[in-house]
Short mmCIF file of C-alpha atoms in Angstrom, two decimals:
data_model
loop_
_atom_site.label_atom_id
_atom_site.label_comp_id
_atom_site.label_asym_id
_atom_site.label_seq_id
_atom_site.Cartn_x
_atom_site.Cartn_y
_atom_site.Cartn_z
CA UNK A 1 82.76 -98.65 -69.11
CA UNK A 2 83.30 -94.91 -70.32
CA UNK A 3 81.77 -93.89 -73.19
CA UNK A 4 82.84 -90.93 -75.43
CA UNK A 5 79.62 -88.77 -74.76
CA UNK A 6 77.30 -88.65 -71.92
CA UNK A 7 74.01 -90.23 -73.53
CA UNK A 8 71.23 -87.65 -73.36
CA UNK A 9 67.63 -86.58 -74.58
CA UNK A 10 66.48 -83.90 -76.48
CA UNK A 11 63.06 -82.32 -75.58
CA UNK A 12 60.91 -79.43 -76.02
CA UNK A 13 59.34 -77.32 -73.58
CA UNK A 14 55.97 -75.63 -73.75
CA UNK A 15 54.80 -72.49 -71.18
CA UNK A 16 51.80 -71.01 -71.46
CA UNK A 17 49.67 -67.61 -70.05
CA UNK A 18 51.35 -66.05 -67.03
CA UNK A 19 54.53 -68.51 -67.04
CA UNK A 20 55.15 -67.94 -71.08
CA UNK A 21 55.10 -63.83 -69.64
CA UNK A 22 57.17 -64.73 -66.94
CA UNK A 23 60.15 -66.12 -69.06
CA UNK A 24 58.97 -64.32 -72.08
CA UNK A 25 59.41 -67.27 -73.94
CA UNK A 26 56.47 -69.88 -75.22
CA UNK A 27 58.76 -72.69 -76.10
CA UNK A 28 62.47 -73.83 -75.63
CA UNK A 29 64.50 -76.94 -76.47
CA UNK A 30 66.56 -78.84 -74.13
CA UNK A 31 69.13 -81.60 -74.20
CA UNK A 32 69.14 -83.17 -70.38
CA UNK A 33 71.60 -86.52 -69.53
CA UNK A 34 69.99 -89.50 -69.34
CA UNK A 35 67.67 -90.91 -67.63
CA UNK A 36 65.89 -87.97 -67.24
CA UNK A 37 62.11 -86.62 -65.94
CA UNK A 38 59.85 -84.21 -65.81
CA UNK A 39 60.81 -83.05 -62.72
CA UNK A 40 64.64 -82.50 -64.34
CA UNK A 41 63.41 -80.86 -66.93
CA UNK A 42 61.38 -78.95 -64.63
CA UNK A 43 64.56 -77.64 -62.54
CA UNK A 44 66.32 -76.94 -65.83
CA UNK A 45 63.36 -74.50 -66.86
CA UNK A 46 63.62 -73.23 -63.36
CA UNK A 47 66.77 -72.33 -63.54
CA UNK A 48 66.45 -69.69 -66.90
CA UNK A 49 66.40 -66.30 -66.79
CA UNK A 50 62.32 -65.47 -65.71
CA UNK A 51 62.36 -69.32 -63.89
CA UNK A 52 62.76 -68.75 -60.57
CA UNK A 53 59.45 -66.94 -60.64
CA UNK A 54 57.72 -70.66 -61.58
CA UNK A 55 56.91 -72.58 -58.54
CA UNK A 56 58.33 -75.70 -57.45
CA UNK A 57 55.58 -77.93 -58.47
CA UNK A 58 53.57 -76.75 -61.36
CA UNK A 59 51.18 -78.87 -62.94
CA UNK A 60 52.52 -80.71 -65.83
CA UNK A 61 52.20 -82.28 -68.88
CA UNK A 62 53.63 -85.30 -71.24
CA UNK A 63 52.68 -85.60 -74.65
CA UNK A 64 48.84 -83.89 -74.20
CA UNK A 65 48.59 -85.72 -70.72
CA UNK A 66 49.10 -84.82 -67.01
CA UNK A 67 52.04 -86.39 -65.50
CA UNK A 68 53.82 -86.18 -62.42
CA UNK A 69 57.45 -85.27 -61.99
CA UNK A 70 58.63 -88.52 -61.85
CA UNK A 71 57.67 -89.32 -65.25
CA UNK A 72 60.55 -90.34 -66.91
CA UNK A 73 61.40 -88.50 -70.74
CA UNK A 74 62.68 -89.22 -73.99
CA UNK A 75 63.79 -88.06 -76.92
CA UNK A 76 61.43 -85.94 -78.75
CA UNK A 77 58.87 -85.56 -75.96
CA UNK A 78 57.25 -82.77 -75.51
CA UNK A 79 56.55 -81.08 -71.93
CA UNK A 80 54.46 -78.75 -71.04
CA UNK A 81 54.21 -76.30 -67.90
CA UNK A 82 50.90 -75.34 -66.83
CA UNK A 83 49.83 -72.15 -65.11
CA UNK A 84 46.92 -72.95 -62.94
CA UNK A 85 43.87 -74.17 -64.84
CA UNK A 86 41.30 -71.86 -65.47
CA UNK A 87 38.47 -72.83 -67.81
CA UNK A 88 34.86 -73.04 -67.65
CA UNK B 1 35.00 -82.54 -84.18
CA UNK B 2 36.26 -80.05 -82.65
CA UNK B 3 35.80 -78.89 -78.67
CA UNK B 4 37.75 -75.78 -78.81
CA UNK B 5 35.86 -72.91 -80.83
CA UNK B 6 36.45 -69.29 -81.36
CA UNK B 7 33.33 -68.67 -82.69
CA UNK B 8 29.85 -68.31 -80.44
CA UNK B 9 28.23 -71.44 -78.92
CA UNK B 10 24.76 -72.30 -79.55
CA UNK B 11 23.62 -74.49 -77.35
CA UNK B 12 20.82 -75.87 -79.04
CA UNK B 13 23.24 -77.31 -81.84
CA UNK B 14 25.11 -79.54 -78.98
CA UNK B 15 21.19 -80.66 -77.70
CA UNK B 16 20.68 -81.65 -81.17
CA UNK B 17 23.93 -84.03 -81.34
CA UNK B 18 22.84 -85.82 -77.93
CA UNK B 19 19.33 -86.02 -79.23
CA UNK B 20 18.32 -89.98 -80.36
CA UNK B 21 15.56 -91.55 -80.17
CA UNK B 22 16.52 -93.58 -77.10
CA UNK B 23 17.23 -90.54 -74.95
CA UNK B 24 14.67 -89.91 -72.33
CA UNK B 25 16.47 -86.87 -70.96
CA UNK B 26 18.81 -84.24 -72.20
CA UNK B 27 20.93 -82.22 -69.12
CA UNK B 28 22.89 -79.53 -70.46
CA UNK B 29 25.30 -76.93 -68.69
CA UNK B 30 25.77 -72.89 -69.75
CA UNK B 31 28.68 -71.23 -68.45
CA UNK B 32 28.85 -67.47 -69.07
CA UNK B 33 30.87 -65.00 -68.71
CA UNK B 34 30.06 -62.84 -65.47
CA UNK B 35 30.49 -59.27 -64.61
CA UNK B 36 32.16 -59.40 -61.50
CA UNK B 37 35.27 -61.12 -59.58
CA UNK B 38 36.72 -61.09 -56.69
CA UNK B 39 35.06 -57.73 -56.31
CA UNK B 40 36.03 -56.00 -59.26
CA UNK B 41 34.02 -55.32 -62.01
CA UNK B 42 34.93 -57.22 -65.38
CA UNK B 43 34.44 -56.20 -69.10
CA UNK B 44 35.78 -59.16 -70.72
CA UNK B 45 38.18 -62.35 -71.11
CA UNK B 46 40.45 -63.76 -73.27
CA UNK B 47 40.57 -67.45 -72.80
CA UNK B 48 43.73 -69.28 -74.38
CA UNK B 49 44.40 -72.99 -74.48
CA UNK B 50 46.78 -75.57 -75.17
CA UNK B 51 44.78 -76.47 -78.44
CA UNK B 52 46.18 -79.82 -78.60
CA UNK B 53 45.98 -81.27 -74.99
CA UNK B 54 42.98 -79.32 -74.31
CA UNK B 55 40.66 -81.38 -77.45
CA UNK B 56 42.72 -84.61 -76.06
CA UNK B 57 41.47 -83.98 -72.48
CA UNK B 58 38.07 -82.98 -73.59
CA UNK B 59 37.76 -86.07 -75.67
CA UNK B 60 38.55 -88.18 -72.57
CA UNK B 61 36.39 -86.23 -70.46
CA UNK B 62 33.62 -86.91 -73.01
CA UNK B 63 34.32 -91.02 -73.32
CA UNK B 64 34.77 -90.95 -69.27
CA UNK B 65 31.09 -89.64 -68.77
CA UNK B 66 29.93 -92.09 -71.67
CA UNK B 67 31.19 -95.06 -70.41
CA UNK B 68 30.62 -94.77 -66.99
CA UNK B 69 26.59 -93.50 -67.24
CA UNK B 70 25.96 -94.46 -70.69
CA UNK B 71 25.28 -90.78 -71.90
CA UNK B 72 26.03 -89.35 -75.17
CA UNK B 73 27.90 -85.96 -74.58
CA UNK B 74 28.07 -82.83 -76.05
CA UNK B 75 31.07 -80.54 -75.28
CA UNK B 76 32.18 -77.02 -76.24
CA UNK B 77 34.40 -74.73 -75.10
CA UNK B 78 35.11 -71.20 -76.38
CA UNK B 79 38.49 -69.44 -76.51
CA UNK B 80 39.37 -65.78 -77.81
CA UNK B 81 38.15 -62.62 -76.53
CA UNK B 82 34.32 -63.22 -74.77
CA UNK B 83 32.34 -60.36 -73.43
CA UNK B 84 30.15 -60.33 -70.53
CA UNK B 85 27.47 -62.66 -70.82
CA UNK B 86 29.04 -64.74 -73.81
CA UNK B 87 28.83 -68.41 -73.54
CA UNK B 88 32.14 -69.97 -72.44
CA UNK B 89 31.33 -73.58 -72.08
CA UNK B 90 28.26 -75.53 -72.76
CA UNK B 91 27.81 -78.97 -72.37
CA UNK B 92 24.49 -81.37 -73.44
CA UNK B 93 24.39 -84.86 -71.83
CA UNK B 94 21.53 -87.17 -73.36
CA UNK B 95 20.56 -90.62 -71.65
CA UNK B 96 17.47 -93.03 -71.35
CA UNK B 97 16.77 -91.76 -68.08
CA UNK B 98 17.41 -88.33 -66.17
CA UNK B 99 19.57 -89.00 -63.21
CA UNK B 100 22.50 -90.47 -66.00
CA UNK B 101 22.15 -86.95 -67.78
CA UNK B 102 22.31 -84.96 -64.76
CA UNK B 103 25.27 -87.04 -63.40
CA UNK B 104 27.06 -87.21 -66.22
CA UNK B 105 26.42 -83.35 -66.87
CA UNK B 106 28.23 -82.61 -63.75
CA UNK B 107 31.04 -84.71 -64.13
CA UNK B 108 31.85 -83.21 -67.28
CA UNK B 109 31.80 -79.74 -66.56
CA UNK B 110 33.60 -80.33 -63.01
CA UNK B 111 36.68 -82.61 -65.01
CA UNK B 112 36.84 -79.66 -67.32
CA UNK B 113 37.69 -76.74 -64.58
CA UNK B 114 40.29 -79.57 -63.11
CA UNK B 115 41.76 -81.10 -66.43
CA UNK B 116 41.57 -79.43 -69.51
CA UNK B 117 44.48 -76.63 -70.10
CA UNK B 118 42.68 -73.75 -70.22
CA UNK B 119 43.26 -69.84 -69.13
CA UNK B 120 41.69 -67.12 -68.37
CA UNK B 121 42.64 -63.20 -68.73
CA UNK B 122 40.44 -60.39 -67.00
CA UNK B 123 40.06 -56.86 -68.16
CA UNK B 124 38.66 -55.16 -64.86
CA UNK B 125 36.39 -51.90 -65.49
CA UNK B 126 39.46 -50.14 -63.50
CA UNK B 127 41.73 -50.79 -66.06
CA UNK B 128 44.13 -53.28 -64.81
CA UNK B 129 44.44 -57.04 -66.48
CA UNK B 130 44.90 -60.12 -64.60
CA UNK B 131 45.77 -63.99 -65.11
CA UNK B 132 42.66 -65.95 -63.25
CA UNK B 133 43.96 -68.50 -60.99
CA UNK B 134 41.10 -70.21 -59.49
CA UNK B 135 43.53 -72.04 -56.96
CA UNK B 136 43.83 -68.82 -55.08
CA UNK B 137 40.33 -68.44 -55.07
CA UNK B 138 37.22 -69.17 -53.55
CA UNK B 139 36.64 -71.71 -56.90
CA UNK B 140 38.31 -75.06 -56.57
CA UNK B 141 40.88 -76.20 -58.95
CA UNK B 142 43.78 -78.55 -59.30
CA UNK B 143 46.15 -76.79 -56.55
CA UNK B 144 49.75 -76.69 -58.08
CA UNK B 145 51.70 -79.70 -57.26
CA UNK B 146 48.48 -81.57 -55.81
CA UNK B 147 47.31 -85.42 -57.27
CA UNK B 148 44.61 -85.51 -59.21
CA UNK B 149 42.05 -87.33 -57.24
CA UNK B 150 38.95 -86.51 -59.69
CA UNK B 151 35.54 -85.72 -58.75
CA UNK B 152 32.82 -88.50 -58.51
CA UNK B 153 35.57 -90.94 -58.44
CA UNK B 154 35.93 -94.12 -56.55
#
């Protein structure tokens, strides 16, 4: 049953406005063991230098649509992090 | 087509896409940029936008209202610096009959506040710059970690 390597996905992250200012980053990569979901990836961001000042349950988003953080990921997905909506 | 722009709208080029000769009625929606927030007195914004999602979401938005209403739609949204007064979304809904346009006007404009990633950064006249979040406000807005339950739905 054991395999070599702990299978895992490779994803990138996106953070925009106030959260790119409050990691000081705009985008990241990350490998996360599968299965994995947004709301991994989520506590993985959360956990960076800057993170802890992103809330608990930001809006999201999979591949240019809003997703909860169930949503499972895969390999070359991209998430992104969205500071409260302001347009119009 | 594009919905994002960084150049000035003009509103009477998105009433001439919805125009047709089977349109009875044309609604259309002007939101500018306003003076005042929250108290303070405002100069200007910079919107910014995940370009990508953002044209995705408006495109949905768009084929939403035209399904449901049978409207032709008209969508634009600005991004860059915009000073006070500038045009920062404008929408033009066309249908055979008014209540359609006016319906379908709405929904558009309210799915774009809640849906499309899009923010906002005041310059106050005292100086100090600020990150808009309308969830904190007195303007509704997806509240962080809420469902998305959708206006004019069900």
């Amino acid at each position: 049953m054991s395999s070599p390597t702990t299978p895992s996905v490779s994803v990138r992250v996106l953070l925009f406005a106030s959260y790119a200012e409050r990691l000081g980053r705009e985008v990241l990569e990350l490998t996360l063991p599968t299965p994995a979901t947004v709301g991994q990836v989520l506590r993985e961001v959360r956990a960076l230098p800057g993170g802890e000042r992103l809330p608990a349950r930001p809006l999201c988003a999979l591949n240019l649509s809003h997703v909860g953080p169930d949503t499972p990921v895969s390999g070359g997905d991209e998430i992104a992090i969205l500071p409260p909506l302001a347009g119009g | 087509m594009s919905f994002l722009t960084e150049l000035p709208i003009d509103l009477a080029e998105l009433v001439a896409e919805v125009t047709a000769p089977e349109h009875g009625g044309i609604a259309t929606f002007l939101g500018t940029v306003r003076n005042h927030h929250g108290g303070r007195g405002v100069l200007r914004l910079e919107y910014s936008a995940y370009i990508p999602m953002a044209e995705a979401e408006c495109a949905r938005i768009a084929a939403e209202a035209a399904a449901r209403w049978s409207v032709a739609v008209a969508l634009r949204h600005r991004i860059g610096r915009l000073e006070v007064g500038d045009a920062a979304v404008a929408i033009a809904v066309a249908s055979a009959h008014r209540d359609e346009a006016f319906v379908g006007c709405r929904y558009a404009i309210e799915e774009v506040k809640r849906r499309v990633p899009i923010w906002k950064q005041e310059f106050y006249s005292d100086g100090t710059v600020a990150w808009v979040d309308p969830t904190r406000g007195e303007e509704s807005g997806i509240a962080e970690g809420a469902g998305h339950g959708g206006w004019a739905r069900g």
